[in-house]
Coordinates of C-alpha atoms in Angstrom, one line a residue:
M1 CA -14.6 17.2 -18.9
V2 CA -14.5 13.7 -17.8
R3 CA -13.0 14.7 -14.5
A4 CA -15.8 17.0 -13.7
L5 CA -18.5 14.8 -14.6
E6 CA -17.3 12.4 -12.4
E7 CA -17.3 14.3 -9.5
G8 CA -20.2 17.1 -10.0
V9 CA -22.8 14.1 -9.0
L10 CA -26.1 15.5 -6.9
L11 CA -25.6 12.6 -4.2
Y12 CA -22.7 12.8 -2.9
P13 CA -23.2 16.1 -0.2
V14 CA -26.3 14.1 1.4
Y15 CA -26.6 10.5 0.5
A16 CA -25.5 9.7 4.2
L17 CA -28.5 11.6 4.9
L18 CA -30.5 9.7 2.8
F19 CA -29.2 6.4 4.8
A20 CA -30.1 8.3 8.1
D21 CA -33.5 9.2 7.4
T22 CA -34.6 5.8 6.5
G23 CA -33.7 4.9 10.1
L24 CA -29.5 3.4 9.1
T25 CA -27.4 4.5 12.6
T26 CA -24.0 6.0 12.4
G27 CA -22.4 2.2 13.0
E28 CA -25.1 0.8 9.6
I29 CA -23.6 3.7 8.1
S30 CA -20.3 2.8 8.8
S31 CA -21.0 -0.4 7.3
L32 CA -22.4 0.5 4.1
F33 CA -19.2 2.9 3.8
A34 CA -16.9 -0.8 5.0
I35 CA -19.1 -2.8 2.2
W36 CA -18.3 -0.3 -0.3
S37 CA -14.4 0.0 0.3
V38 CA -14.1 -4.3 0.8
V39 CA -15.4 -4.4 -2.8
S40 CA -13.2 -1.9 -3.8
F41 CA -9.8 -3.3 -2.9
V42 CA -10.5 -6.2 -4.1
C43 CA -11.7 -5.6 -7.3
E44 CA -8.5 -3.0 -7.8
V45 CA -5.7 -5.0 -8.0
P46 CA -7.1 -6.9 -10.5
A47 CA -9.1 -4.2 -12.5
G48 CA -5.9 -2.6 -12.7
A49 CA -4.1 -5.0 -14.8
L50 CA -6.5 -5.2 -16.8
A51 CA -6.3 -1.4 -17.9
D52 CA -2.9 -2.1 -18.9
V53 CA -3.9 -4.7 -21.7
W54 CA -6.5 -3.7 -22.7
S55 CA -8.4 -0.3 -24.0
R56 CA -7.9 2.5 -20.5
K57 CA -10.8 4.8 -21.6
R58 CA -13.3 1.7 -22.6
L59 CA -12.8 0.4 -18.8
Y60 CA -13.3 3.3 -17.1
A61 CA -16.5 3.8 -19.6
L62 CA -17.4 0.7 -18.3
G63 CA -16.6 1.8 -14.6
Q64 CA -19.1 4.8 -15.0
A65 CA -21.9 2.4 -16.1
V66 CA -21.5 0.1 -13.1
T67 CA -21.8 3.0 -11.0
A68 CA -24.8 4.4 -12.7
A69 CA -26.2 1.0 -11.7
G70 CA -25.6 1.2 -8.3
F71 CA -26.5 4.7 -7.8
A72 CA -30.4 3.2 -9.8
C73 CA -30.2 0.9 -6.5
W74 CA -30.3 3.5 -3.9
L75 CA -33.8 4.6 -5.1
I76 CA -35.3 1.6 -6.4
W77 CA -35.1 0.1 -2.9
P78 CA -34.0 2.1 -0.3
A79 CA -33.4 0.3 2.7
Y80 CA -30.4 -1.6 4.1
P81 CA -29.5 -4.1 1.4
G82 CA -30.8 -2.2 -1.4
F83 CA -27.8 0.4 0.0
A84 CA -25.3 -2.6 0.2
L85 CA -25.8 -3.9 -3.2
G86 CA -25.8 -0.2 -4.7
F87 CA -22.4 0.4 -2.9
V88 CA -20.9 -3.5 -4.2
L89 CA -22.0 -1.7 -7.7
W90 CA -20.2 1.2 -7.0
G91 CA -17.2 -0.3 -5.7
I92 CA -16.6 -2.4 -8.8
G93 CA -17.3 0.9 -10.8
G94 CA -14.7 2.5 -8.9
A95 CA -11.8 -0.2 -9.2
L96 CA -12.4 -0.2 -13.2
G97 CA -11.8 3.4 -13.2
S98 CA -9.1 3.9 -10.7
G99 CA -6.0 4.3 -12.2
T100 CA -6.7 4.7 -15.5
L101 CA -7.2 8.1 -16.4
E102 CA -4.1 9.2 -14.5
A103 CA -2.2 6.8 -16.2
L104 CA -3.4 8.1 -19.6
V105 CA -2.3 11.3 -18.6
Y106 CA 1.1 10.7 -17.6
D107 CA 2.0 8.5 -20.5
D108 CA 1.2 11.1 -22.7
L109 CA 3.3 14.3 -20.8
G110 CA 6.3 11.6 -19.6
D111 CA 7.2 14.7 -17.2
S112 CA 5.8 14.5 -13.3
T113 CA 6.2 18.8 -12.8
A114 CA 3.9 18.8 -16.0
Y115 CA 1.4 16.1 -15.0
A116 CA 1.5 17.9 -11.2
R117 CA 0.1 21.0 -13.2
V118 CA -2.2 19.4 -15.3
I119 CA -3.4 17.0 -12.9
G120 CA -3.9 19.9 -10.0
R121 CA -5.6 21.7 -12.6
S122 CA -8.3 19.1 -13.7
G123 CA -8.7 18.3 -10.3
T124 CA -9.5 22.4 -9.5
V125 CA -11.8 22.2 -12.5
A126 CA -13.6 18.4 -11.0
L127 CA -13.7 20.0 -7.6
L128 CA -15.6 23.2 -8.7
A129 CA -18.0 20.8 -10.3
M130 CA -18.4 19.2 -7.0
L131 CA -18.8 22.2 -5.5
A132 CA -21.9 23.1 -8.5
A133 CA -23.3 20.2 -7.9
T134 CA -23.4 20.6 -3.7
L135 CA -25.1 24.0 -4.0
L136 CA -27.6 23.1 -7.0
A137 CA -27.9 19.7 -4.0
A138 CA -30.1 21.8 -1.9
P139 CA -32.2 23.1 -4.5
A140 CA -33.0 19.6 -6.3
Y141 CA -33.8 18.0 -2.7
A142 CA -36.4 20.8 -1.9
A143 CA -38.0 20.3 -5.9
G144 CA -38.0 16.7 -5.8
G145 CA -36.7 15.0 -2.9
Y146 CA -33.6 11.9 -2.9
L147 CA -35.6 11.2 -5.9
A148 CA -34.7 14.3 -7.7
V149 CA -31.2 13.9 -6.6
G150 CA -30.4 10.6 -7.5
L151 CA -31.8 10.8 -11.3
A152 CA -29.5 13.9 -12.0
S153 CA -27.0 11.9 -10.2
I154 CA -27.1 9.0 -12.4
A155 CA -27.5 11.1 -15.8
T156 CA -24.4 13.2 -14.6
V157 CA -22.3 9.2 -14.5
A158 CA -23.0 7.8 -17.1
L159 CA -22.5 11.2 -19.2
G160 CA -19.3 10.4 -18.3
G161 CA -18.4 7.6 -18.8
L162 CA -19.4 8.3 -22.9
L163 CA -17.7 11.1 -22.8
A164 CA -14.2 9.2 -21.7
L165 CA -14.9 7.0 -25.0
R166 CA -13.7 9.9 -27.1
L167 CA -10.6 10.6 -25.1
P168 CA -7.2 9.4 -27.4
E169 CA -5.9 7.0 -26.6
K170 CA -1.7 5.4 -27.1
P171 CA -0.9 2.2 -27.8
L172 CA -0.2 0.3 -23.9
S173 CA 3.4 0.8 -23.0
G174 CA 4.8 1.0 -19.9
T175 CA 8.1 2.4 -20.5
D176 CA 9.8 5.8 -21.5
D177 CA 10.9 3.6 -25.0
S178 CA 8.5 3.0 -27.1
S179 CA 10.0 0.9 -29.1
S180 CA 10.3 -1.8 -26.2
E181 CA 8.8 -5.4 -26.6
E182 CA 8.1 -5.5 -22.9
T183 CA 5.1 -3.5 -23.2
A184 CA 2.1 -4.2 -21.1
E185 CA -0.1 -5.9 -23.8
G186 CA 2.6 -8.3 -25.0
L187 CA 3.1 -9.2 -21.6
G188 CA -0.2 -10.6 -21.2
Y189 CA -2.6 -10.2 -18.1
L190 CA -0.9 -12.4 -16.0
A191 CA 2.5 -11.6 -16.3
T192 CA 1.5 -7.5 -16.5
L193 CA 0.0 -8.3 -13.2
R194 CA 2.8 -10.0 -11.6
S195 CA 5.5 -7.1 -13.2
G196 CA 3.3 -4.6 -11.3
L197 CA 3.3 -6.6 -8.1
R198 CA 6.8 -6.6 -7.8
E199 CA 7.8 -3.2 -9.1
A200 CA 5.4 -1.8 -6.2
V201 CA 7.8 -3.9 -3.5
G202 CA 11.1 -4.3 -5.2
S203 CA 12.1 -1.2 -3.6
R204 CA 11.9 0.8 0.0
H205 CA 12.0 3.6 -2.9
V206 CA 8.9 2.4 -4.7
A207 CA 7.4 1.1 -1.4
R208 CA 7.7 4.1 0.1
A209 CA 5.7 6.1 -2.7
V210 CA 3.0 3.9 -2.6
L211 CA 2.4 3.8 1.1
V212 CA 2.1 7.5 1.2
A213 CA 0.1 7.8 -2.3
A214 CA -2.0 5.1 -0.2
A215 CA -2.3 6.6 3.1
V216 CA -3.6 10.3 2.2
P217 CA -6.7 9.4 0.4
G218 CA -7.1 7.0 2.3
F219 CA -7.4 9.7 4.6
S220 CA -10.3 11.5 2.4
A221 CA -12.7 8.9 3.9
L222 CA -13.4 11.3 6.3
D223 CA -15.3 13.2 4.0
E224 CA -18.0 10.8 4.6
Y225 CA -19.2 12.2 7.5
L226 CA -19.1 15.1 6.9
P227 CA -22.7 16.0 6.7
L228 CA -22.7 14.1 9.7
L229 CA -20.3 15.9 11.8
A230 CA -22.3 19.3 10.5
R231 CA -25.5 19.0 11.7
D232 CA -23.6 17.2 14.9
K233 CA -22.7 21.1 14.6
G234 CA -26.1 22.3 14.8
A235 CA -26.8 22.4 10.5
L236 CA -30.0 22.0 9.6
T237 CA -30.3 19.3 7.0
S238 CA -31.0 21.8 3.9
A239 CA -27.5 23.4 4.8
V240 CA -25.4 21.4 5.3
P241 CA -25.1 21.1 1.2
L242 CA -24.1 24.7 1.2
L243 CA -21.9 23.8 4.1
F244 CA -20.5 20.7 2.0
A245 CA -19.5 23.1 -0.7
V246 CA -17.3 25.2 1.8
T247 CA -15.1 22.0 1.7
A248 CA -15.3 21.4 -1.9
L249 CA -13.8 25.4 -2.4
A250 CA -11.2 24.8 -0.4
M251 CA -10.3 21.3 -1.9
A252 CA -10.2 22.9 -5.4
A253 CA -7.9 25.9 -4.1
G254 CA -5.4 23.1 -2.9
S255 CA -5.4 21.5 -6.2
A256 CA -4.4 24.2 -7.8
L257 CA -1.9 25.0 -5.7
A258 CA -0.8 22.2 -5.9
G259 CA 0.1 22.2 -10.0
R260 CA 1.8 25.1 -9.1
V261 CA 4.3 23.8 -6.4
P262 CA 6.7 22.0 -8.4
P263 CA 7.0 18.1 -6.8
T264 CA 10.8 18.0 -6.8
S265 CA 11.0 17.8 -2.2
P266 CA 9.2 16.2 -0.1
R267 CA 8.7 18.8 2.2
P268 CA 5.6 20.6 1.1
L269 CA 3.7 17.4 1.2
A270 CA 4.8 16.6 4.5
G271 CA 3.8 20.6 5.5
A272 CA 0.4 20.0 3.9
L273 CA -0.2 16.4 6.2
L274 CA 1.4 18.0 9.5
L275 CA -1.2 21.4 9.4
A276 CA -3.9 19.4 7.6
A277 CA -4.0 17.2 11.4
A278 CA -3.9 20.2 13.4
L279 CA -6.9 21.9 11.4
M280 CA -8.6 19.1 11.4
A281 CA -8.3 18.1 15.3
A282 CA -8.8 21.8 16.4
G283 CA -12.2 22.7 14.0
S284 CA -13.7 19.1 15.3
L285 CA -13.5 19.8 18.8
V286 CA -14.7 23.4 18.4
P287 CA -18.7 23.0 19.2
H288 CA -19.7 25.6 16.6
L289 CA -20.2 25.5 13.0
A290 CA -17.7 27.6 13.0
G291 CA -15.1 24.7 13.5
M292 CA -16.4 23.4 10.1
I293 CA -14.4 26.2 8.2
A294 CA -10.7 25.0 9.5
V295 CA -12.3 20.6 8.6
S296 CA -12.6 22.5 5.1
A297 CA -9.2 23.5 5.1
A298 CA -7.9 20.7 5.6
F299 CA -9.2 18.8 3.6
G300 CA -8.0 21.5 1.1
L301 CA -4.2 20.4 2.7
L302 CA -5.2 16.7 2.1
Q303 CA -6.1 17.7 -1.6
F304 CA -2.9 19.5 -2.1
A305 CA -1.0 16.8 -0.2
M306 CA -2.8 14.0 -2.5
V307 CA -1.6 15.4 -5.8
H308 CA 1.8 15.4 -4.6
A309 CA 1.9 12.2 -3.9
E310 CA 0.7 10.9 -6.2
T311 CA 3.2 12.7 -8.6
R312 CA 5.9 11.1 -6.3
L313 CA 4.7 7.7 -7.0
Q314 CA 4.1 8.2 -10.8
E315 CA 7.3 9.3 -11.4
T316 CA 8.6 6.1 -9.4
I317 CA 7.2 3.2 -12.1
T318 CA 9.1 2.8 -14.9
G319 CA 7.9 -0.7 -15.6
P320 CA 5.0 -1.8 -18.0
A321 CA 2.1 -2.0 -15.6
R322 CA 2.0 1.6 -14.8
T323 CA -1.9 1.1 -13.7
T324 CA -1.4 -1.7 -11.6
V325 CA 1.2 0.3 -9.4
L326 CA -1.2 2.5 -8.8
S327 CA -4.0 0.2 -8.3
I328 CA -2.0 -1.7 -5.7
S329 CA -1.5 2.3 -4.0
G330 CA -5.4 2.1 -4.5
F331 CA -5.8 -0.9 -3.0
A332 CA -3.8 -0.1 0.0
A333 CA -5.3 3.5 0.5
E334 CA -9.1 1.0 0.4
V335 CA -7.9 -1.3 3.0
G336 CA -6.8 2.2 5.2
A337 CA -10.5 3.4 4.4
V338 CA -12.4 0.1 6.2
A339 CA -9.8 0.6 9.1
L340 CA -11.0 4.3 9.1
Y341 CA -14.2 3.2 9.0
A342 CA -14.2 0.7 11.7
A343 CA -13.4 3.0 13.9
F344 CA -15.8 5.5 13.3
A345 CA -18.4 2.6 14.0
L346 CA -17.4 2.4 18.4
P347 CA -19.7 4.6 20.1
L348 CA -17.8 7.2 20.8
A349 CA -19.0 11.5 19.8
L350 CA -18.0 11.8 16.1
P351 CA -15.9 15.1 16.8
V352 CA -13.9 12.5 19.2
L353 CA -13.3 10.5 15.9
Y354 CA -12.1 13.0 14.1
A355 CA -9.9 14.6 16.4
V356 CA -8.3 10.9 16.9
A357 CA -8.2 10.1 13.4
V358 CA -5.0 12.9 12.5
V359 CA -2.6 10.6 14.8
P360 CA -2.4 8.3 11.8
L361 CA -2.1 11.4 9.5
L362 CA 0.8 12.3 11.5
A363 CA 2.6 8.7 10.8
T364 CA 1.7 9.7 7.2
A365 CA 3.8 12.9 7.3
L366 CA 7.2 11.4 9.0
L367 CA 6.6 8.8 6.2
A368 CA 6.7 12.0 3.9
T369 CA 9.5 13.9 5.2
R370 CA 11.3 10.6 4.4
Q371 CA 11.0 10.1 0.7
K372 CA 13.9 10.2 -1.8
P373 CA 14.4 12.8 -4.4
P374 CA 13.1 10.8 -7.8
P375 CA 16.0 9.2 -9.6
E376 CA 17.0 10.6 -12.6

């Protein structure tokens, strides 16, 4: 339910259009996305360490409250400075919640196959909630404009934070041995931060898992430009949320499939990335709305790959700083997103930029093929 509320925000399909309709250029919109990512990755790792020594569910709830405040800024101050401030708050809120729920689930299950199944299913529910929000965005926009969409989004995010406070939470520990004294809480904040950093770079096996788990969600930043790509192919503003719904449905299917395919081999992950690259390039270059179907399918495959990449990272973590290691991966993902936003500010046609983005996606697929099976 918490994940569903996190994704079921009416603003997501239309906020790029809100910026464009206030007169912002594509370059200015890209700079807003860059601000969002910079703030996120600056706060990402420190927030992850805080989640390892404090209450993860409380930190997540705090992050949702800060995110809601960011959306409120867009409504109160609908100009570039207000949008920028909103993204700063959203970046902080996202960093506070990054990896917290995932760490809670994995510590409770302690098994990668079960984790992939649960995360895959929860991801499907969350994405279906996003689909519902996408479908509701069009009538909400028609009835009350961006104000109605924004107020509904603020309420949804705030409710998700409140519900998170009701989640069960075990005593903090990053090891399989619950009797171990080397828990994150026992180490303290700075020692936990150092422990997470050491584990993330301490071996090629873990470092490669971190890189792949960071790269795949980094490419999901492309979805910020989907409304603009749809409009470029001739879609009306009122129809954009409906086209976005196709992408949400494909992603839900990808998440559900990921939960059914055991993450015991790198082949499904690498194969999904290769096929996603092919569909992304072909769909973006088709000068017709039909090309959006292929692009949507590519995002479904990326969602499948995200579940598997994150699961393979989770099973490599053995120390007490699980959320810190996950946050390091999140930090790297944000760095990749900033590079992507910078590239999309170049004076090239949007379909061409989408097609060029598949080159690093292919490189990620190659890196995924070199991952070793998890240690027994």
